[in-house]
Amino acid sequence: MTRGERHNLLKGVGFISPWIIGFAIFGIYPLAASLYYSFCDYDILNEPALVGTLNYREMVGDSVFWISVYNTVYFAVFSIPLGLILALLIAVLLNQKVMGRSVFRTVYFLPSIVPLVGVSMIWLWIFNGDLGLINHAISLLGLKGPGWLTDEQWVKPTLVLSGVWQVGGTIVIFLAALQDVPRSLYESADIDGASPRVQLLHITVPMISPAIYFNLVIGIIGALQEFVRPYVMLDGPGPNRSALFYAINLYDNAFRYLNMGYACAMAWVLFVVIVLLTWGVTALSRKHVHYGGDG
Amino acid sequence: MARRFRKLMVYAALLVGAAIFSVPLLWMLSTAVKPIDQAMSSPPKWLPYQWVLTEDGRETTVGVEEISGDVAPNTSVPVQVAYQWLMEIDGQRVPVMPSADVLHGENVDVTVNFHFQANIDGDWYSAQVSDPDGTLDSDGSIDVVIIDDGGYTTRVSVDTADVRRVYDQTTDDLSASFAQSRTLAVPRESLIKTVIGWDDRSELAHVQVERRQVEPGALSKHTAFRWGNFGKAIYAMKRFPSYLKNTVILCVLTVIGTVISSTLVAYGFSRIDWPGRDKVFLVVMATMMVPFPVVMVPLFTMFKEFGWIGTLKPLWVPTFFAGAFNVFLLRQFFRTIPKDLSESARIDGCSELRIFWQIILPLAKPAIAVVALFQFMGTWNDFLGPLIYLTDEKDFTLALGLQAYKSQTGGTQWHFLMAASSLVVLPIVVLFFLAQRTFIEGISMTGLKG
């Protein structure tokens, strides 16, 4: 290392020192401690006691754990594709040259920044079984709407449907990608007589596949950690545990039952699943995602 | 032709979608400015209204049952008028409940409701005072029983000057703990019949309703937004001022912390060449992958060791140590600033800190704005953090306070719940409109560029 390099190293490390300190205290230590606790019986009142892989083995036979896994997978499987497709359609529409485009963009984006607790209150009111706006609209059709938040069959669909309202961030990322698709591709497709549907599937989707990949990964990470809306709207587990999502179950174990070791083990399982899914999606994307020449 | 049709379809789809997307926020606002009976009426109406009865030049809001079909002209219609009997006690007008025979005899039996309050550390608590007439006049202190913040009955000794008698004006007063009532015989002419607004009938004490037939011409229906609901919701949430104060404190501290630390760290990762830099940066990026639940428990136990649980510290101190996401955003931006700028400054003998402060930071204002904005919103909206670390209601943030209020009222006062939600939501919406460009740029920056 030359003197100059050493000098730069000192300066560089100096500048990033806040991160180094923070990483040690709020990063490495909690990560290591969490992994250690996951092999312990720990209730915060007493010192953690090593129990080997007991927490992980307990998970396998814990029916509540599997309910929370089922609920979370259900939520992810429906809400991620629904959100992606809807966001893509809206982004394609917003990408057309129409009057008042910026107004439309604002209207579609705004919900995504509304505080989640506020959002939960709004949906509680709109999906209210007796007085809610949705059931009123359904009654206009001569039908009777369900108890969206009281009937265990409808709780998760309600959360999926209402979650779609906040796809603004996904839309903006799709829009940015759409604006980079060369116009000439569509023009030559028009000349060849390709229908809008064919153009969407064969030009748009491949050209913006990096954005789809990015939104998919973000979507997975978000959906598997869904917490605030079910927690606030259903005061935790919901009717017959129908809204007991993984993150809520984890929170309950940690802070309600003080099964902190078990909670940490659950968190590590979640972490590993997220890493594996991200890795899987990335591997898939290598085959299917098209990165443009300048990307 | 086909092209025009397509454009029309795009328009129609955008309009329908926009209508659906606007409904939730508009419905929240609409409910927030309604009286409760209209909020819960079926079919729902978008605009709140009120019926005004004009008699002898005076206007009164009254209750009207919705008339179906045509009303023949000059037929009188039934309306409901709310009123109270007021009586002057100790220089103030107090609502009282007369016994049935208010119209007969010299004297009328009336019920007066009141309770005592004791001032403890600046807050007035409903109190039970034994033998008030004897001890309130005496000097010195007096024993009172109150229900403390934890819900426990406690005996406290307070100065007699800190005890007061409150005549109940509202239904809330009537249900205060240790509420008392007395029946007094009073001269009939000391009672004043006072008509009150129709909306106030559920809030004021001892309200009675009478039916009257009036000329249809004297009645009119107006759109009337109940802006007062916001004030009432704030009052109903009790600790709203401290929720707001805590939230603002946290927003300010976290924005300061994030801007200072993230710009420094991003500078170190972009404007100085040092061996191993990009490998270390990969570690920074990797930390973004770690889900919060993984570190949640150890962070909690660590903050507990620090004695920080039940304080705001766990929510702002970590922001002074640079979050990966913000570092990433700023680094992307710093890299677009030409190297020559730094180089020539270095040749001129500028210190690195001065280059950072005088050259790079001014150029990076747009990116710093994005980071500050995201942090502000993140703090304002955060729910899980406050839920874990804050224990005492006086330390709650708005997000947590709103949830606490909802749990307390259990979904009955929808107009107040929507008003309270609006108060949490609207500042963010306003901020969005003020900084829309920064927002959209920021989101696109997080996506794919670079």
PDB file of C-alpha atoms in Angstrom, chain B residues 70-192:
ATOM      1  CA  ASP B  70     -94.414  14.658  -2.359  1.00  0.00           C
ATOM      2  CA  VAL B  71     -95.633  16.827   0.438  1.00  0.00           C
ATOM      3  CA  ALA B  72     -98.751  18.783  -0.286  1.00  0.00           C
ATOM      4  CA  PRO B  73     -98.048  22.508  -0.038  1.00  0.00           C
ATOM      5  CA  ASN B  74     -99.021  24.183   3.198  1.00  0.00           C
ATOM      6  CA  THR B  75     -99.169  20.925   5.093  1.00  0.00           C
ATOM      7  CA  SER B  76     -97.217  21.292   8.287  1.00  0.00           C
ATOM      8  CA  VAL B  77     -94.349  18.861   8.801  1.00  0.00           C
ATOM      9  CA  PRO B  78     -93.159  17.321  12.051  1.00  0.00           C
ATOM     10  CA  VAL B  79     -89.703  18.308  13.288  1.00  0.00           C
ATOM     11  CA  GLN B  80     -87.754  17.500  16.415  1.00  0.00           C
ATOM     12  CA  VAL B  81     -86.247  20.266  18.478  1.00  0.00           C
ATOM     13  CA  ALA B  82     -83.647  19.661  21.164  1.00  0.00           C
ATOM     14  CA  TYR B  83     -83.581  21.803  24.275  1.00  0.00           C
ATOM     15  CA  GLN B  84     -82.256  21.955  27.816  1.00  0.00           C
ATOM     16  CA  TRP B  85     -83.446  23.448  31.073  1.00  0.00           C
ATOM     17  CA  LEU B  86     -80.738  25.739  32.376  1.00  0.00           C
ATOM     18  CA  MET B  87     -80.383  27.191  35.833  1.00  0.00           C
ATOM     19  CA  GLU B  88     -77.975  29.734  37.201  1.00  0.00           C
ATOM     20  CA  ILE B  89     -75.720  28.273  39.907  1.00  0.00           C
ATOM     21  CA  ASP B  90     -72.606  30.054  41.205  1.00  0.00           C
ATOM     22  CA  GLY B  91     -72.711  32.444  38.287  1.00  0.00           C
ATOM     23  CA  GLN B  92     -72.790  29.772  35.581  1.00  0.00           C
ATOM     24  CA  ARG B  93     -75.612  28.270  33.614  1.00  0.00           C
ATOM     25  CA  VAL B  94     -76.014  24.609  34.462  1.00  0.00           C
ATOM     26  CA  PRO B  95     -78.245  22.129  32.675  1.00  0.00           C
ATOM     27  CA  VAL B  96     -80.655  20.463  35.062  1.00  0.00           C
ATOM     28  CA  MET B  97     -83.261  17.769  34.745  1.00  0.00           C
ATOM     29  CA  PRO B  98     -86.618  18.850  36.119  1.00  0.00           C
ATOM     30  CA  SER B  99     -89.065  16.336  37.446  1.00  0.00           C
ATOM     31  CA  ALA B 100     -92.091  15.759  35.287  1.00  0.00           C
ATOM     32  CA  ASP B 101     -94.377  18.481  36.614  1.00  0.00           C
ATOM     33  CA  VAL B 102     -92.322  21.399  35.415  1.00  0.00           C
ATOM     34  CA  LEU B 103     -95.383  23.406  34.477  1.00  0.00           C
ATOM     35  CA  HIS B 104     -97.181  23.214  37.788  1.00  0.00           C
ATOM     36  CA  GLY B 105     -96.645  24.646  41.216  1.00  0.00           C
ATOM     37  CA  GLU B 106     -94.277  27.270  42.554  1.00  0.00           C
ATOM     38  CA  ASN B 107     -91.303  25.048  43.058  1.00  0.00           C
ATOM     39  CA  VAL B 108     -89.904  22.346  40.814  1.00  0.00           C
ATOM     40  CA  ASP B 109     -87.682  19.469  41.807  1.00  0.00           C
ATOM     41  CA  VAL B 110     -84.602  19.422  39.598  1.00  0.00           C
ATOM     42  CA  THR B 111     -81.618  17.128  39.449  1.00  0.00           C
ATOM     43  CA  VAL B 112     -78.212  18.810  39.295  1.00  0.00           C
ATOM     44  CA  ASN B 113     -75.166  16.764  38.380  1.00  0.00           C
ATOM     45  CA  PHE B 114     -71.641  17.628  39.358  1.00  0.00           C
ATOM     46  CA  HIS B 115     -68.333  16.114  40.301  1.00  0.00           C
ATOM     47  CA  PHE B 116     -65.209  17.237  42.053  1.00  0.00           C
ATOM     48  CA  GLN B 117     -61.878  17.628  40.377  1.00  0.00           C
ATOM     49  CA  ALA B 118     -58.469  17.690  41.950  1.00  0.00           C
ATOM     50  CA  ASN B 119     -55.429  19.240  40.331  1.00  0.00           C
ATOM     51  CA  ILE B 120     -52.516  16.836  40.457  1.00  0.00           C
ATOM     52  CA  ASP B 121     -49.319  17.944  38.731  1.00  0.00           C
ATOM     53  CA  GLY B 122     -51.224  20.219  36.395  1.00  0.00           C
ATOM     54  CA  ASP B 123     -53.859  17.697  35.288  1.00  0.00           C
ATOM     55  CA  TRP B 124     -57.400  17.795  36.637  1.00  0.00           C
ATOM     56  CA  TYR B 125     -58.685  14.401  37.786  1.00  0.00           C
ATOM     57  CA  SER B 126     -62.210  13.477  38.810  1.00  0.00           C
ATOM     58  CA  ALA B 127     -62.047  13.074  42.533  1.00  0.00           C
ATOM     59  CA  GLN B 128     -64.065  11.797  45.423  1.00  0.00           C
ATOM     60  CA  VAL B 129     -64.097  14.324  48.209  1.00  0.00           C
ATOM     61  CA  SER B 130     -65.521  13.330  51.526  1.00  0.00           C
ATOM     62  CA  ASP B 131     -67.706  15.916  53.197  1.00  0.00           C
ATOM     63  CA  PRO B 132     -66.938  18.721  50.781  1.00  0.00           C
ATOM     64  CA  ASP B 133     -68.903  21.426  52.579  1.00  0.00           C
ATOM     65  CA  GLY B 134     -66.928  21.071  55.775  1.00  0.00           C
ATOM     66  CA  THR B 135     -63.392  20.690  54.451  1.00  0.00           C
ATOM     67  CA  LEU B 136     -63.269  22.691  51.258  1.00  0.00           C
ATOM     68  CA  ASP B 137     -63.488  25.894  53.227  1.00  0.00           C
ATOM     69  CA  SER B 138     -60.809  24.990  55.690  1.00  0.00           C
ATOM     70  CA  ASP B 139     -57.198  25.839  55.025  1.00  0.00           C
ATOM     71  CA  GLY B 140     -54.507  23.368  54.255  1.00  0.00           C
ATOM     72  CA  SER B 141     -54.761  20.029  52.555  1.00  0.00           C
ATOM     73  CA  ILE B 142     -57.528  17.555  52.039  1.00  0.00           C
ATOM     74  CA  ASP B 143     -57.627  13.873  51.194  1.00  0.00           C
ATOM     75  CA  VAL B 144     -59.219  13.000  47.867  1.00  0.00           C
ATOM     76  CA  VAL B 145     -59.607   9.724  46.011  1.00  0.00           C
ATOM     77  CA  ILE B 146     -58.785   9.679  42.315  1.00  0.00           C
ATOM     78  CA  ILE B 147     -58.312   7.073  39.617  1.00  0.00           C
ATOM     79  CA  ASP B 148     -54.758   7.397  38.383  1.00  0.00           C
ATOM     80  CA  ASP B 149     -53.436   6.927  34.851  1.00  0.00           C
ATOM     81  CA  GLY B 150     -52.911   3.251  35.469  1.00  0.00           C
ATOM     82  CA  GLY B 151     -56.574   2.822  36.387  1.00  0.00           C
ATOM     83  CA  TYR B 152     -55.948   2.360  40.101  1.00  0.00           C
ATOM     84  CA  THR B 153     -57.897   4.052  42.837  1.00  0.00           C
ATOM     85  CA  THR B 154     -55.477   6.188  44.813  1.00  0.00           C
ATOM     86  CA  ARG B 155     -55.818   8.389  47.853  1.00  0.00           C
ATOM     87  CA  VAL B 156     -53.944  11.678  47.491  1.00  0.00           C
ATOM     88  CA  SER B 157     -53.575  14.657  49.748  1.00  0.00           C
ATOM     89  CA  VAL B 158     -53.979  17.934  47.884  1.00  0.00           C
ATOM     90  CA  ASP B 159     -54.252  21.586  48.751  1.00  0.00           C
ATOM     91  CA  THR B 160     -57.881  22.696  49.127  1.00  0.00           C
ATOM     92  CA  ALA B 161     -57.192  25.377  46.519  1.00  0.00           C
ATOM     93  CA  ASP B 162     -56.558  22.533  44.063  1.00  0.00           C
ATOM     94  CA  VAL B 163     -60.008  21.064  44.436  1.00  0.00           C
ATOM     95  CA  ARG B 164     -62.949  22.418  42.473  1.00  0.00           C
ATOM     96  CA  ARG B 165     -66.568  21.560  41.925  1.00  0.00           C
ATOM     97  CA  VAL B 166     -67.587  21.118  38.288  1.00  0.00           C
ATOM     98  CA  TYR B 167     -71.217  21.240  37.195  1.00  0.00           C
ATOM     99  CA  ASP B 168     -71.748  18.705  34.463  1.00  0.00           C
ATOM    100  CA  GLN B 169     -72.336  20.275  31.065  1.00  0.00           C
ATOM    101  CA  THR B 170     -71.818  17.295  28.783  1.00  0.00           C
ATOM    102  CA  THR B 171     -72.638  13.623  28.721  1.00  0.00           C
ATOM    103  CA  ASP B 172     -68.919  12.981  29.205  1.00  0.00           C
ATOM    104  CA  ASP B 173     -69.076  14.946  32.456  1.00  0.00           C
ATOM    105  CA  LEU B 174     -72.056  12.899  33.572  1.00  0.00           C
ATOM    106  CA  SER B 175     -70.105   9.683  33.192  1.00  0.00           C
ATOM    107  CA  ALA B 176     -66.965  11.001  34.913  1.00  0.00           C
ATOM    108  CA  SER B 177     -65.857   8.850  37.803  1.00  0.00           C
ATOM    109  CA  PHE B 178     -67.209   9.898  41.201  1.00  0.00           C
ATOM    110  CA  ALA B 179     -70.063  11.822  39.527  1.00  0.00           C
ATOM    111  CA  GLN B 180     -72.678  13.022  41.973  1.00  0.00           C
ATOM    112  CA  SER B 181     -76.179  14.364  41.788  1.00  0.00           C
ATOM    113  CA  ARG B 182     -78.449  16.358  44.060  1.00  0.00           C
ATOM    114  CA  THR B 183     -82.128  17.027  43.875  1.00  0.00           C
ATOM    115  CA  LEU B 184     -83.082  20.590  44.675  1.00  0.00           C
ATOM    116  CA  ALA B 185     -86.424  22.312  44.876  1.00  0.00           C
ATOM    117  CA  VAL B 186     -86.118  25.563  42.973  1.00  0.00           C
ATOM    118  CA  PRO B 187     -88.566  28.313  41.945  1.00  0.00           C
ATOM    119  CA  ARG B 188     -90.056  27.575  38.570  1.00  0.00           C
ATOM    120  CA  GLU B 189     -89.043  30.904  37.068  1.00  0.00           C
ATOM    121  CA  SER B 190     -85.353  30.229  37.714  1.00  0.00           C
ATOM    122  CA  LEU B 191     -85.446  27.584  34.984  1.00  0.00           C
ATOM    123  CA  ILE B 192     -84.679  28.785  31.474  1.00  0.00           C
TER     124      ILE B 192
END
